[in-house]
XYZ file of C-alpha atoms in Angstrom:
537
model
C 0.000 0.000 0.000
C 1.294 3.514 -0.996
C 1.738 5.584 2.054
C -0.573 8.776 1.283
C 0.198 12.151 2.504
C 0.167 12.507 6.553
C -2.096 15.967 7.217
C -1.221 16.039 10.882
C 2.266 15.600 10.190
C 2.263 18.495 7.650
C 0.873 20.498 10.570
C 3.130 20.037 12.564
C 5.963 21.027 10.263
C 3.654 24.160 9.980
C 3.956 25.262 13.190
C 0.831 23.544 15.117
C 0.959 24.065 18.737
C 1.175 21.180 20.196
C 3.007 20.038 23.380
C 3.408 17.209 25.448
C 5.045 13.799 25.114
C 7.479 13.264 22.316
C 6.334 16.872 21.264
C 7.852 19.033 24.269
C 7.523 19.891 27.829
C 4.401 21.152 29.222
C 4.436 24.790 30.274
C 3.927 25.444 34.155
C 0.986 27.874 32.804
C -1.339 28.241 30.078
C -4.354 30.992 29.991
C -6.790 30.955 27.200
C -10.839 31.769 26.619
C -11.709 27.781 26.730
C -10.350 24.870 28.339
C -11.144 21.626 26.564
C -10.636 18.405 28.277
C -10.429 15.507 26.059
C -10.277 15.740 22.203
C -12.853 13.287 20.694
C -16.446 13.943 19.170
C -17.576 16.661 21.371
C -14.484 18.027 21.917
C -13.598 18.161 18.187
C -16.649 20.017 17.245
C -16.031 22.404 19.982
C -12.735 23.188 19.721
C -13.711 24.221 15.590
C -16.359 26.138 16.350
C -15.067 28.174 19.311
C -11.701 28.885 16.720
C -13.839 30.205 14.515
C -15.279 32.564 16.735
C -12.119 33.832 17.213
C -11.708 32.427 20.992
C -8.301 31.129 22.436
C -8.763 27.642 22.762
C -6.587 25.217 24.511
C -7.031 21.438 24.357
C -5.834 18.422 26.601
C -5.568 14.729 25.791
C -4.430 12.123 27.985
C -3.390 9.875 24.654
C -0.656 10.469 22.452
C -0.850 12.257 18.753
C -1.123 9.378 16.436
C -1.612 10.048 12.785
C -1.919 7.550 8.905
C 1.857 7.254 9.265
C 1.811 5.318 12.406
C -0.909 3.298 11.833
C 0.073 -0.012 9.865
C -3.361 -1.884 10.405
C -1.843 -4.360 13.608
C -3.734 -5.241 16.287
C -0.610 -5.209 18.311
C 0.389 -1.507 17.737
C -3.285 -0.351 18.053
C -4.340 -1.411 21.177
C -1.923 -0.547 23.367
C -1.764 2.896 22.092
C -4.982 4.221 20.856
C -7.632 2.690 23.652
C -8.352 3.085 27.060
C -6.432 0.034 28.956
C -5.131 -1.559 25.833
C -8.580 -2.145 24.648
C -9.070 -4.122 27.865
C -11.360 -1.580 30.040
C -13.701 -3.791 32.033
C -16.568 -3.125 34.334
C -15.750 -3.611 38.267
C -17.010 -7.126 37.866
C -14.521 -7.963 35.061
C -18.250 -9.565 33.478
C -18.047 -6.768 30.367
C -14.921 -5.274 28.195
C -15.171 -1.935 27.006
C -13.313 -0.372 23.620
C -12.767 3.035 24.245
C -10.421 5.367 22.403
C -6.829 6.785 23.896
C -5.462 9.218 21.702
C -6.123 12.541 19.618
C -9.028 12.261 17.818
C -11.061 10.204 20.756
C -12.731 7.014 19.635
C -13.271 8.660 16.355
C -9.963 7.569 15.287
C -10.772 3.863 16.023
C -14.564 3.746 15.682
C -15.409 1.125 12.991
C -17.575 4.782 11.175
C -21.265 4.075 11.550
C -23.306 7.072 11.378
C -26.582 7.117 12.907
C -29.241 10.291 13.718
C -30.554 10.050 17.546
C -33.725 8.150 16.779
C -37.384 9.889 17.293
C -38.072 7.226 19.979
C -35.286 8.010 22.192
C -35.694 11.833 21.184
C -40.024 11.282 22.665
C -38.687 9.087 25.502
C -36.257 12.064 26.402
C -38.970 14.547 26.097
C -41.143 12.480 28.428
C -38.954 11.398 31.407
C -36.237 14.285 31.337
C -37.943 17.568 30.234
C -35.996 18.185 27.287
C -38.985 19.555 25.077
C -36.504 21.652 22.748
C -34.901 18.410 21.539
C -37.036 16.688 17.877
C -35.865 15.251 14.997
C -37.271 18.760 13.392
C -35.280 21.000 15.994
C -32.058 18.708 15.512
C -32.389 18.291 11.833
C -30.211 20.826 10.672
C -27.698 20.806 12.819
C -27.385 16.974 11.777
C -27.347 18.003 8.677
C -24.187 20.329 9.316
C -22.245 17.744 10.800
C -23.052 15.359 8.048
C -21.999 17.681 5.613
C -18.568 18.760 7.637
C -17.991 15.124 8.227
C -19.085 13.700 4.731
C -21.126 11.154 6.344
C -23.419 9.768 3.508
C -24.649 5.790 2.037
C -22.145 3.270 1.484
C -22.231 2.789 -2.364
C -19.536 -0.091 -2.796
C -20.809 -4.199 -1.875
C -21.041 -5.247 1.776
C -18.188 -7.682 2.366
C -19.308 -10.922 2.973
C -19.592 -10.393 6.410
C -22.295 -7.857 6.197
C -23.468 -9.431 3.092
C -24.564 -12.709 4.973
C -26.810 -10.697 7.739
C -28.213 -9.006 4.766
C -29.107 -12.318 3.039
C -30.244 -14.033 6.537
C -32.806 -11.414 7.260
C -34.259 -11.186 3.917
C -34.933 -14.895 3.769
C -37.004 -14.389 6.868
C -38.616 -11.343 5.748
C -35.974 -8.951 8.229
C -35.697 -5.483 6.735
C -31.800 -4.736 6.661
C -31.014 -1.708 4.951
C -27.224 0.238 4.342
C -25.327 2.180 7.112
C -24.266 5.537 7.136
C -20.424 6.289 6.853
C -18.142 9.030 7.804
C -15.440 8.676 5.027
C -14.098 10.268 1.976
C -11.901 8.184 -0.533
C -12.069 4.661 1.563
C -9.854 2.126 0.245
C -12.430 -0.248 1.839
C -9.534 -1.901 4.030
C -11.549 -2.856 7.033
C -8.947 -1.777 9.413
C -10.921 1.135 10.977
C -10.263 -0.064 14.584
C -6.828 0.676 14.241
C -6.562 3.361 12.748
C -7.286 4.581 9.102
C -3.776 4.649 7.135
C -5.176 6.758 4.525
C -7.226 9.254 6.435
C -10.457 8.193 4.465
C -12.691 8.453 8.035
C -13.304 11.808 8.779
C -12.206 11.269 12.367
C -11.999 14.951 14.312
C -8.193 13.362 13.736
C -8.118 14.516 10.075
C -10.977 17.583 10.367
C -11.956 19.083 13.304
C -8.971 19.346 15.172
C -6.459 20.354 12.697
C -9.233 22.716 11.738
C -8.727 24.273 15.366
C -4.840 23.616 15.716
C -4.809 26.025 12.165
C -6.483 28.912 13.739
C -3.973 28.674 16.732
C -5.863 26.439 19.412
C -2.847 24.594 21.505
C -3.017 20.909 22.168
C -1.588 19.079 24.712
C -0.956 15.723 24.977
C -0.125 12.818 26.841
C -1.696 15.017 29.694
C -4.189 14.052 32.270
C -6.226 16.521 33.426
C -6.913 15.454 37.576
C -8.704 17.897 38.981
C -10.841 21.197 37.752
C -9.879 23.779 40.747
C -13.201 25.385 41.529
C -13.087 28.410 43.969
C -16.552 30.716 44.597
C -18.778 28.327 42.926
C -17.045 28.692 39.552
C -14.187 26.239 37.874
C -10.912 28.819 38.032
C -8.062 26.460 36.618
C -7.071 22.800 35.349
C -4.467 20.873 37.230
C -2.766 18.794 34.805
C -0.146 15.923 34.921
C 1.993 14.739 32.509
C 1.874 10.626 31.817
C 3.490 8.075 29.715
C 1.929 6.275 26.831
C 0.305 3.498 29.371
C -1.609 6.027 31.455
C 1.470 6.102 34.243
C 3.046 9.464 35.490
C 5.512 11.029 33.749
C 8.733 13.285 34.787
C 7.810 16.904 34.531
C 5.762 19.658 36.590
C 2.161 19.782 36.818
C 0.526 22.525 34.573
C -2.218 25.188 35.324
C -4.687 26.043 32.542
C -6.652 29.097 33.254
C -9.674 30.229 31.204
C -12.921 31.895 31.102
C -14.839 28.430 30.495
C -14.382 24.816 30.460
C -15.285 22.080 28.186
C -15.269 18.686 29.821
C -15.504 15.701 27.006
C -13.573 12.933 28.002
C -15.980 10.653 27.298
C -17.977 8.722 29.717
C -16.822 7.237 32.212
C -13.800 9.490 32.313
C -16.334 13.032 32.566
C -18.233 11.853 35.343
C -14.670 10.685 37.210
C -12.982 14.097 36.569
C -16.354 16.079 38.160
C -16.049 13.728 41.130
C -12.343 13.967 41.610
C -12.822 17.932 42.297
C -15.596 17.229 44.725
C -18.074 19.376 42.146
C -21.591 19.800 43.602
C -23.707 16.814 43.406
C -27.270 17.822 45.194
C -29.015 15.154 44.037
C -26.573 12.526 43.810
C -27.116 11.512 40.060
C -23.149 12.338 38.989
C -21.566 9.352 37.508
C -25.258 7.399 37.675
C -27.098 6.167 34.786
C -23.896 5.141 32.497
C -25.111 3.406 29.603
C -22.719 0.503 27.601
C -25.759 -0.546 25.015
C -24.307 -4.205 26.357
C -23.392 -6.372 23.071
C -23.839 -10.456 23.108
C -22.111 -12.448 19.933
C -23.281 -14.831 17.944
C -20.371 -16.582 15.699
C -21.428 -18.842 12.407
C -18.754 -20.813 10.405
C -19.808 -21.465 6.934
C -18.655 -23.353 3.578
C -17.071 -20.557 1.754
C -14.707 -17.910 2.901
C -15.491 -14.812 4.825
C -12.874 -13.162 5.560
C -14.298 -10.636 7.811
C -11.358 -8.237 8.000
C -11.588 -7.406 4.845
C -13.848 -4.790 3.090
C -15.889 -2.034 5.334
C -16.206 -3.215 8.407
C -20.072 -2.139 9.143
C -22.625 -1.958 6.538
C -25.396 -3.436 7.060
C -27.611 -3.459 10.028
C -31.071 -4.429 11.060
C -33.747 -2.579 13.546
C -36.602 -5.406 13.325
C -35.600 -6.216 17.061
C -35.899 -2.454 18.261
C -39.041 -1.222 15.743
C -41.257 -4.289 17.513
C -40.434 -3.895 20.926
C -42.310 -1.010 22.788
C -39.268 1.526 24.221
C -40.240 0.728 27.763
C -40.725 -2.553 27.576
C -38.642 -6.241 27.427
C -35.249 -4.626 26.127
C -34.726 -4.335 22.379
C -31.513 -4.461 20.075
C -30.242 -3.270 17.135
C -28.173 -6.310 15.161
C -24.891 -5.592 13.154
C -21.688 -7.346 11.614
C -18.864 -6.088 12.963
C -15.340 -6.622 11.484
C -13.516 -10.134 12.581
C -9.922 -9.463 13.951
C -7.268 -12.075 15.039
C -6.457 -10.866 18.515
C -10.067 -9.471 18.944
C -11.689 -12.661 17.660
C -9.130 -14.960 19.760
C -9.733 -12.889 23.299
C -13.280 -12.630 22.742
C -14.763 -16.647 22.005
C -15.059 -18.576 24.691
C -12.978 -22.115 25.251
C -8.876 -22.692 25.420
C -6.776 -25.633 24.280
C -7.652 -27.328 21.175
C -11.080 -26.151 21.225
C -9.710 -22.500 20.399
C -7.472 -23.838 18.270
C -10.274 -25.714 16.430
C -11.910 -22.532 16.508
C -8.979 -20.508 15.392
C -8.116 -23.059 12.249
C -11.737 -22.058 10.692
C -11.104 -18.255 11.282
C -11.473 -17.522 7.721
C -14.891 -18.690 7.516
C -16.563 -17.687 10.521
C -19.173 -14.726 10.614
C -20.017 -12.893 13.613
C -23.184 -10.737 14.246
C -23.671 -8.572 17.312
C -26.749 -7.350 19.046
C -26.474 -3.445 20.777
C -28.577 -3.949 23.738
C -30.966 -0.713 24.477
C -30.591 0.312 27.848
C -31.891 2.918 29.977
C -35.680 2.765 29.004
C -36.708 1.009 31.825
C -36.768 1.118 35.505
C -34.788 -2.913 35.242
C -32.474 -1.296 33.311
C -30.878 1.936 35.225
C -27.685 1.733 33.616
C -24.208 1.865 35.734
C -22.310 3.413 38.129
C -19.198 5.233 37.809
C -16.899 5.828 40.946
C -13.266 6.273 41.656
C -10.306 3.899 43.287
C -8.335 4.767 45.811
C -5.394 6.667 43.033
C -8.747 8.728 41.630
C -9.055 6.385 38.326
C -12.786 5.534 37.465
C -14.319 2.289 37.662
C -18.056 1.373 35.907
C -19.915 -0.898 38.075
C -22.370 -2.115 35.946
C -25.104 -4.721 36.972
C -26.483 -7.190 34.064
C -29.807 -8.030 35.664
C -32.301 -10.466 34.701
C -33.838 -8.038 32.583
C -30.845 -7.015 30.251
C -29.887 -10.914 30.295
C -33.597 -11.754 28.992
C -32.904 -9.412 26.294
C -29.407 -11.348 25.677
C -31.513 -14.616 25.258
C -33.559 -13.556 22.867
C -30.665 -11.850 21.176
C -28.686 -14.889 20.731
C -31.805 -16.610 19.295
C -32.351 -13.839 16.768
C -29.253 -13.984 15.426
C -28.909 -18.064 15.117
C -31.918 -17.878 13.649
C -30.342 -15.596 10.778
C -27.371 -16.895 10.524
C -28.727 -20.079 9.759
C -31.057 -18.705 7.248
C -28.048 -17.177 5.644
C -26.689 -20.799 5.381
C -24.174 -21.602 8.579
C -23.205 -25.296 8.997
C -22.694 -24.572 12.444
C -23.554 -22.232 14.881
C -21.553 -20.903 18.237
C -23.061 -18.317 20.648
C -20.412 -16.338 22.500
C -21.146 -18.000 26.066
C -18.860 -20.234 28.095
C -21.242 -22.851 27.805
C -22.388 -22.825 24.142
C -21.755 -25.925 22.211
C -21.187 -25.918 18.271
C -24.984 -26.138 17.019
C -25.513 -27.482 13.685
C -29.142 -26.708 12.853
C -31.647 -24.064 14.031
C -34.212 -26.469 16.005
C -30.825 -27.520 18.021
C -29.288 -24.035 18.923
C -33.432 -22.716 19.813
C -33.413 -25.392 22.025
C -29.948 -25.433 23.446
C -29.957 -21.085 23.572
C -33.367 -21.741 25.777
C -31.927 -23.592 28.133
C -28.460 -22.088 28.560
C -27.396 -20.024 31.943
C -27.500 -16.311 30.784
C -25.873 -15.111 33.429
C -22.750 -12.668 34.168
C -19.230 -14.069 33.289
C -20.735 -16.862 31.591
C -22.150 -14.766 29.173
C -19.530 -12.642 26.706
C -20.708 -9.094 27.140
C -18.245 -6.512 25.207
C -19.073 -2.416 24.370
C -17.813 0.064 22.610
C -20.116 2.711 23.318
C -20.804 4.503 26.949
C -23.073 6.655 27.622
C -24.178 8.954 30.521
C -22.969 9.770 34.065
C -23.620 13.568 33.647
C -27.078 13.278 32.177
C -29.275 16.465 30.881
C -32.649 17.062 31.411
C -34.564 20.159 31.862
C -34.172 20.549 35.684
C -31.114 19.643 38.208
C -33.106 17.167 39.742
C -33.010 14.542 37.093
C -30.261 16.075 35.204
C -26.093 16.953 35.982
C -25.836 19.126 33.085
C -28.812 21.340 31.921
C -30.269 21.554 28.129
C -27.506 24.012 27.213
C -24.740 21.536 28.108
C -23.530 23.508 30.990
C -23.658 22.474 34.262
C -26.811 23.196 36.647
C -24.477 24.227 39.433
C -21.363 25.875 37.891
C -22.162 27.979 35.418
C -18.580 28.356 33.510
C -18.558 24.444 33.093
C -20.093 22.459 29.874
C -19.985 19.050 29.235
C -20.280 18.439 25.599
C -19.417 13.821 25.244
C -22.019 11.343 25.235
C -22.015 11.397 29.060
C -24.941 14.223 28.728
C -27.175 10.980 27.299
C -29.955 10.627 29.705
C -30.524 6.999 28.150
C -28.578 4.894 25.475
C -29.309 6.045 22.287
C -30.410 2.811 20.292
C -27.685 3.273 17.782
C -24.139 3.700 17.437
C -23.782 7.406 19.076
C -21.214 9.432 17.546
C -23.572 10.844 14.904
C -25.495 11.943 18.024
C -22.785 13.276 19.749
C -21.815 15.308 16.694
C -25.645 16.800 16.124
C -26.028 17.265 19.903
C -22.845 18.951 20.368
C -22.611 21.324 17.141
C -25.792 22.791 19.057
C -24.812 23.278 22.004
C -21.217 24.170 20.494
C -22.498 26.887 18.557
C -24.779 28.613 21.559
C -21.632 28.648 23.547
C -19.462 30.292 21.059
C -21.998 32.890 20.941
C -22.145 33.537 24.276
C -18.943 33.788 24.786
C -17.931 35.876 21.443
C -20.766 37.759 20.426
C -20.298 35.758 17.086
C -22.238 33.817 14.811
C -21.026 30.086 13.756
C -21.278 27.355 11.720
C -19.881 23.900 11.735
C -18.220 24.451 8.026
C-alpha cells in the first residue's frame, strides 16, 4: 500500500501548537478563553467552532498524537496505544470489556464509522422522562445536517463484504428489513482496518478535520496530559491541574501545569467526565453524577460457513437491522439493534469462549466464521438503570455495571435472533459467544440449546464500545447533571459536551449523536462567549 500524505504531520511542520510527550515539555501555565478536556467527538466540534469565533482555545488529551503514518493496520500496535487500557477496560465485575479510544481524535480515530441520527423514539422518551422539550428530529435536523456535511457522512455505495453481506441475506430470507449504514469517510480504500486506525485518512475522524481545523487557527493541544482535577473556587471552575503521563496512562517526569480560562469544556468521554467532576468534589445535590452510564451491552453470535469470509476485509459495518428495536415497545422487554462487525485475530481470539484445542479448532476455521452482534438498548426502563461510575483509591474511574435479569432476557432472545439468521443465511454450524455454548448445527438444536443455557454474568460474553451517561441532561437539576444548554446546573462556567450528557442509550451507534447534539450546544456557547455567529463548516 502507498503511504498517502500525513495531514497532521504536515501540521506540525507548519507550526501547530502542540506540546506534550514526544512533542515538548508542558508549560507550568497556560491561559486561554476555553479549556477543553479531552479531544474526541464533542471536543472536536467544539474546539472548531469556538476557533472560529475567534476564541483562544486550549485542548488536553491524555493519549498520544497518532496520525496515517503510524498506523500499519496491527492489532498489536493499536491497542496498546490508541484505547483506554489496551482495549481491555472492564466493568468492576470484570463480566463486560469496554473499547474506548486513547489518543487525539477520541474514539473517532478507532470507531469502525457508523453514522446514525438520535432516533425519534429516544428523542419522545427524552422529552417524556427528562424535560428536554426543545430536543425533535425537526429541531435537531439541521444541525445533523451540518455535521453530516462537515464530516461527509453519507450511504455506502460499494458491496457489503461478505460479512455484512450474509446478515443481509439471513434477514431477507425471513422477511428482516436490513437496509445500508451511514459512513463518515471520503476516498475509503475499503480496508476494514478502521479499529486501528485509518492509514489513509479516508474516516473523517476529528483526527483529520476538526482538530487540525482548530490547531490552524492557533488552538494549543496538549498531549499525553491528564487533566486530575478542575480547581473550583466561589462556585465557579478557576483552573485545570494537569499531569503529565506516559503512553500506558502512568506518570511522567515533569511539573504539573495550570490552565486558566474563562470556560471549560469537559468531554472525556464517559466514564472518564463523570470521574474528573467527582475527583474535584463538584456539587452533586441530588446525587445523580456518575449514575445512569449506559454501555448498550453487546452479546455475539459466531457462524462458520462453507465458503470464505474473511471478515477483516472490506468495510467493516454496513449493514444493520432494527426489526428487534421497531417491535419492541421503548419501555418494555429490552430491544436491540443487530450488526456485523469486522472479525480481527487478537479481537476474535480474546473474545470466544474455550482454550486448548477447542480454540485452536476454533482458530483453524477463522477464515470462515461470521459474527453478528446485538447493541442492547438500555436505559428505558426502571430494570435497566444503567451503571455506576466511581473512583479507586489513586482517583481512576471504575463502571460498576449490573447485568440483571432483565438485560440478560434481552441477551436470550438476542442470541436466538441472530442463530436464527445466521442459519437462514446458510451456517453449517452455529456458536453463541457463552462459556457454555456448544457448536450447534441446525436451528431447532441451537433454539433449544440457547433456551436452556445459563445467561448469566461471566458466563455470558458481554463486550461495548459505546458509553453513555454519568452527567445526564434534562430540563431541571433534579433529574439532570448538566442542563439543556450543556452547561452544568451548578457551575455555570462548566459544559460538558461527550455522550455522558445521554440521559438513556441512544439505540444506535452514538457518535452521529454526539456530533448533532454537540454542534448545538457548540455553537450557543461560542456565541455567548464571542458575540459571534457560527457554523460547523
Amino acid at each position: 500500500m502507498s503511504r498517502q500524505p500525513d495531514p497532521v504531520r504536515e501540521g506540525l511542520a507548519r507550526g501547530w501548537r502542540v506540546l506534550g510527550g514526544p512533542h515538548g515539555a508542558l508549560p507550568g501555565r497556560v491561559e486561554c478563553d476555553v479549556a477543553i478536556v479531552g479531544s474526541g467527538a464533542g471536543a472536536g466540534i467544539t474546539a472548531e467552532l469556538l476557533t472560529q469565533a475567534g476564541l483562544r482555545v486550549v485542548l488536553v488529551e491524555e493519549g498520544p498524537l497518532r496520525s496515517s503514518t503510524d498506523f500499519h493496520q496491527r492489532e498489536s500496535e493499536a491497542y496498546p496505544t490508541l484505547y483506554q487500557e489496551s482495549a481491555a477496560r472492564k466493568t468492576a465485575d470484570k463480566a463486560i470489556n469496554i473499547l474506548q479510544g486513547r489518543c487525539v481524535g477520541g474514539s473517532t480515530t478507532v470507531n469502525w464509522t457508523s453514522s446514525f441520527r438520535t432516533p425519534q423514539s429516544t428523542l419522545d422518551h427524552w422529552r417524556d422522562r427528562f424535560g428536554l422539550s426543545d430536543f425533535s428530529s425537526d429541531v435537531l435536523a439541521p444541525w445533523f445536517q451540518q455535521a453530516e456535511r462537515r464530516l461527509n457522512v453519507g450511504t455506502w455505495l460499494m458491496p457489503p463484504n461478505e460479512n455484512n453481506e450474509l446478515l443481509r441475506r439471513g434477514a431477507a430470507r425471513l422477511g428482516i428489513t436490513a437496509p445500508m449504514i451511514q459512513r463518515n469517510v471520503k476516498g475509503c480504500w475499503d480496508l476494514g482496518s478502521c479499529g486501528m486506525g485509518c492509514p489513509t485518512n479516508a474516516k473523517q475522524s476529528m483526527l483529520v478535520t476538526t482538530i487540525p481545523a482548530a490547531l490552524e487557527r492557533g488552538a494549543s493541544l496538549l498531549v499525553q496530559t491528564r487533566v486530575q482535577e478542575l480547581v473550583m473556587k466561589g462556585g465557579r471552575i478557576e483552573a485545570l491541574r494537569c499531569v503529565p503521563v506516559q503512553l500506558d496512562g502512568r506518570l511522567a517526569s515533569g511539573s504539573e501545569v495550570q490552565i486558566v480560562a474563562q470556560h471549560y469544556v469537559v468531554a472525556g468521554g464517559a466514564i472518564n467526565s463523570p470521574a474528573l467532576l467527582m475527583r474535584s468534589g463538584l456539587p452533586d445535590p441530588h446525587s445523580l453524577l456518575g449514575r445512569r452510564t449506559f454501555l448498550h451491552p453487546v452479546v455475539i453470535s459466531a457462524a462458520l460457513f462453507e465458503q470464505a469470509v474473511e471478515g477483516w476485509k472490506g468495510a467493516p459495518q454496513t449493514i444493520y437491522t432494527d426489526h428487534f428495536l421497531e417491535t419492541q415497545p421503548i419501555d418494555g422487554a429490552i430491544g436491540y439493534k443487530l450488526e456485523a462487525p469486522p472479525i480481527h485475530p487478537v479481537i476474535f481470539a480474546s473474545t470466544l469462549p474455550g482454550y486448548g484445542q477447542a480454540q485452536a479448532d476454533l482458530l483453524a476455521e477463522f477464515p470462515k466464521t461470521h459474527s453478528l452482534l446485538a447493541l442492547l438498548r438500555d436505559g428505558f426502563h426502571e430494570q435497566s438503570a444503567g451503571g455506576r461510575v466511581t473512583l479507586r483509591s489513586d482517583g481512576s474511574p471504575v463502571l460498576d455495571y449490573p447485568l440483571t435479569d432483565f438485560v440478560m432476557d434481552g441477551a436470550r432472545r438476542a442470541f436466538l435472533s441472530m442463530a436464527e439468521i445466521q442459519f437462514a443465511a446458510g451456517a453449517k454450524v452455529v456458536l453463541p459467544v457463552h462459556e457454555m455454548a456448544q457448536r450447534y448445527t441446525s436451528w431447532a438444536q441451537a433454539r433449544e440449546a440457547i433456551a436452556a443455557l445459563p445467561i448469566k454474568p461471566l458466563l455470558t460474553r458481554v463486550v461495548s464500545a459505546h458509553v453513555m451517561g454519568g452527567c445526564g441532561m434534562a430540563g431541571d437539576d433534579k433529574r439532570g447533571v448538566v442542563r439543556p444548554d450543556g452547561v452544568h446546573w451548578q457551575v455555570a462556567n462548566l459544559s460538558v459536551h461527550d455522550g455522558s450528557i445521554f440521559p438513556t442509550s441512544i439505540g444506535a451507534n452514538p457518535q452521529l449523536s454526539i456530533y448533532g447534539i454537540v454542534n448545538r450546544l457548540a455553537t450557543a456557547l461560542a456565541k455567548q462567549l464571542s458575540g459571534r455567529d457560527v457554523t460547523l463548516a
